[in-house]
Structure formats: C-alpha cells, structure tokens
Amino acid sequence: MFGRSKARQQAAQAEYDRKATAAMAELGAKWEQEAAQAREAKWDRIVRNMTVRGEDHEGRDYAIRARENARSEARDAETRRLGAKFRI
C-alpha cells in the first residue's frame, strides 16, 4: 500500500537489468575494440619495419595478411561497440 505495486517494481527492475546488460555489452565491446586496435598496430609496425629493411619473403606476406585480418577485426569490433552503445 505504501510503495510501488508488484508490477511496477518488476518493471523497474527489468529496466535496471536492461540498462546494466547494455552497459556491460558496451564495455565488453570497447575492450574487444581496444585489443583489436593493439593487434593492428603491432602488425602494422612489423610490416613497416620489414619493408624498411627490404625484406620480401613469406614472413612479410604472413605479416601483411595478419595486419589485414587485424584491421578487419578492429572494424568489426567498432561496429559491435556502436551497436551496443546505441541499442534501444
């Protein structure tokens, strides 16, 4: 009688849970994006160093493919982060 009805309490708890879940999803996606960007920077640095040294062999080819994969992962992670951030 002196508080919220049971239905209003449940609705408020559901809204709180939804917001908490969305915040955790956004935070997880942000961490994933940061890790992907770090991998991209690592492989980019390796490729640049190999290019400067004039190396042209399968190791450099591997590094180039790894850099492209890391870039793709970084883009995908950013998409997931933005999706989590603006989820309605």
Coordinates of C-alpha atoms in Angstrom, one line a residue:
M1 CA 0.0 0.0 0.0
F2 CA 2.8 2.4 0.8
G3 CA 5.0 1.6 -2.1
R4 CA 5.1 0.5 -5.6
S5 CA 2.9 -2.2 -6.8
K6 CA 4.4 -5.5 -7.6
A7 CA 4.1 -4.9 -11.3
R8 CA 5.8 -1.5 -11.1
Q9 CA 8.6 -3.0 -9.0
Q10 CA 9.1 -5.7 -11.6
A11 CA 9.1 -3.2 -14.5
A12 CA 11.6 -1.0 -12.7
Q13 CA 13.9 -4.0 -12.0
A14 CA 13.6 -5.1 -15.6
E15 CA 14.6 -1.6 -16.8
Y16 CA 17.5 -1.6 -14.4
D17 CA 18.6 -5.0 -15.7
R18 CA 18.3 -4.0 -19.3
K19 CA 20.4 -0.9 -18.7
A20 CA 23.1 -2.9 -16.8
T21 CA 23.2 -5.5 -19.5
A22 CA 23.6 -2.9 -22.2
A23 CA 26.4 -1.1 -20.3
M24 CA 28.3 -4.4 -19.8
A25 CA 27.8 -5.2 -23.5
E26 CA 29.2 -1.8 -24.5
L27 CA 32.1 -2.1 -22.1
G28 CA 33.0 -5.6 -23.4
A29 CA 32.8 -4.4 -27.0
K30 CA 35.0 -1.4 -26.1
W31 CA 37.7 -3.8 -24.6
E32 CA 37.5 -6.0 -27.7
Q33 CA 37.9 -3.0 -29.9
E34 CA 41.0 -1.8 -28.0
A35 CA 42.6 -5.2 -28.2
A36 CA 41.9 -5.4 -31.9
Q37 CA 43.4 -2.0 -32.4
A38 CA 46.5 -3.0 -30.5
R39 CA 46.9 -6.1 -32.7
E40 CA 46.5 -4.0 -35.8
A41 CA 49.2 -1.5 -34.5
K42 CA 51.5 -4.4 -33.8
W43 CA 51.2 -6.0 -37.2
D44 CA 51.4 -2.6 -38.9
R45 CA 54.7 -1.9 -37.1
I46 CA 56.1 -5.3 -38.1
V47 CA 55.2 -4.8 -41.8
R48 CA 56.6 -1.3 -41.8
N49 CA 59.9 -2.5 -40.3
M50 CA 60.2 -5.4 -42.7
T51 CA 59.5 -3.1 -45.6
V52 CA 62.1 -0.6 -44.5
R53 CA 64.7 -3.4 -44.1
G54 CA 63.9 -4.5 -47.6
E55 CA 62.6 -7.9 -46.6
D56 CA 60.4 -9.6 -49.2
H57 CA 59.6 -13.2 -48.2
E58 CA 56.8 -15.4 -46.9
G59 CA 57.2 -13.9 -43.4
R60 CA 56.4 -10.5 -44.7
D61 CA 53.5 -11.9 -46.6
Y62 CA 52.2 -13.5 -43.4
A63 CA 52.6 -10.2 -41.6
I64 CA 50.6 -8.4 -44.3
R65 CA 47.8 -10.9 -44.1
A66 CA 47.8 -10.7 -40.3
R67 CA 47.6 -6.9 -40.4
E68 CA 44.7 -7.0 -42.8
N69 CA 42.9 -9.5 -40.5
A70 CA 43.6 -7.3 -37.5
R71 CA 42.1 -4.3 -39.4
S72 CA 39.0 -6.3 -40.2
E73 CA 38.7 -7.4 -36.6
A74 CA 39.0 -3.8 -35.4
R75 CA 36.3 -2.6 -37.8
D76 CA 34.0 -5.5 -36.7
A77 CA 34.7 -4.7 -33.1
E78 CA 33.9 -1.0 -33.6
T79 CA 30.6 -2.0 -35.3
R80 CA 29.7 -4.2 -32.3
R81 CA 30.6 -1.4 -29.9
L82 CA 28.5 1.1 -31.7
G83 CA 25.6 -1.4 -31.9
A84 CA 25.9 -2.0 -28.1
K85 CA 26.1 1.7 -27.4
F86 CA 23.1 2.7 -29.4
R87 CA 20.9 -0.3 -28.7
I88 CA 17.4 0.7 -27.9

